[in-house]
Amino acid sequence: LEFPNDGIINPDNPTPCSPSDSREYGYIEGVFNLIDSLSSLEASKVFLHGFSANSMFAAYMGVCFADRVRGIWQGGSGLAKTG
């Protein structure tokens, strides 16, 4: 996975949601377009889930494609301070 903007989210770029921000953007967009094109799938019922880094990526997808995602489940991710 390539998190957008080198994994940095800040006030200057709070939602790095363009193809130039991550090589994964085009892949994700292609998956959503495939879902849209298949009558056997319900495009209005797309849910994402993940654990650890995958849950952070599910959140990225949900933010950047909020109009195409109905819900997200995340597990085992977040910030930690040690020491």
C-alpha atoms as one frame of an Amber mdcrd trajectory, in Angstrom:
protein
   0.000   0.000   0.000   1.065   3.523  -0.668  -0.577   5.901   1.739  -1.183
   9.306   0.178   1.128  12.274   0.616   3.870  10.021   2.061   1.550   9.144
   4.951   1.274  12.761   6.085  -2.099  14.338   6.729  -1.960  17.921   7.942
  -3.864  21.233   7.735  -2.074  22.077   4.486  -3.359  18.887   2.819  -6.118
  17.396   5.011  -7.579  15.091   2.370  -4.969  14.015  -0.205  -7.519  12.459
  -2.540  -6.190  12.719  -6.060  -4.441  10.293  -8.390  -1.165  12.160  -7.897
  -1.287  11.588  -4.112  -1.153   7.780  -4.220  -0.643   5.087  -6.845  -3.495
   3.219  -5.139  -6.060   5.903  -6.035  -6.434   4.726  -9.634  -6.772   1.113
  -8.519  -9.488   2.002  -5.997 -11.315   4.107  -8.560 -11.162   1.203 -11.009
 -12.664  -1.177  -8.435 -15.539   1.215  -7.782 -16.103   1.631 -11.537 -16.168
  -2.160 -11.924 -18.739  -2.430  -9.137 -20.824   0.241 -10.890 -20.696  -1.665
 -14.168 -21.848  -5.037 -12.816 -25.582  -5.446 -12.440 -24.998  -8.357 -10.056
 -23.498  -5.979  -7.468 -25.284  -3.274  -5.492 -23.084  -0.172  -5.820 -25.018
   1.655  -3.093 -24.097  -1.027  -0.522 -20.301  -0.961  -0.488 -18.804  -1.478
   2.964 -15.093  -1.471   3.812 -13.227  -3.158   6.637  -9.690  -3.741   7.736
  -7.352  -4.423  10.599  -4.201  -2.449  11.421  -2.740  -0.771   8.316  -5.588
  -2.135   6.200  -8.112  -0.413   8.461  -6.309   2.880   7.976  -6.511   2.332
   4.230 -10.224   1.547   4.507 -10.617   4.909   6.238  -8.672   6.621   3.440
 -10.942   5.005   0.846 -14.024   6.011   2.824 -12.919   9.638   3.027 -11.769
   9.962  -0.559 -14.729   8.060  -2.013 -17.366   9.046   0.540 -20.043   9.197
  -2.139 -19.439   5.520  -2.972 -18.952   3.975   0.487 -21.800   3.206   2.842
 -19.819   2.199   5.910 -16.421   1.330   7.358 -15.283  -1.034  10.106 -11.810
  -0.511  11.544  -9.899  -2.647  14.002  -6.487  -2.422  15.586  -5.363   0.920
  14.270  -4.585   4.297  15.686  -1.814   6.304  17.238   0.262   4.999  20.098
   2.780   6.700  22.340   5.431   4.514  23.888   8.268   5.293  26.273
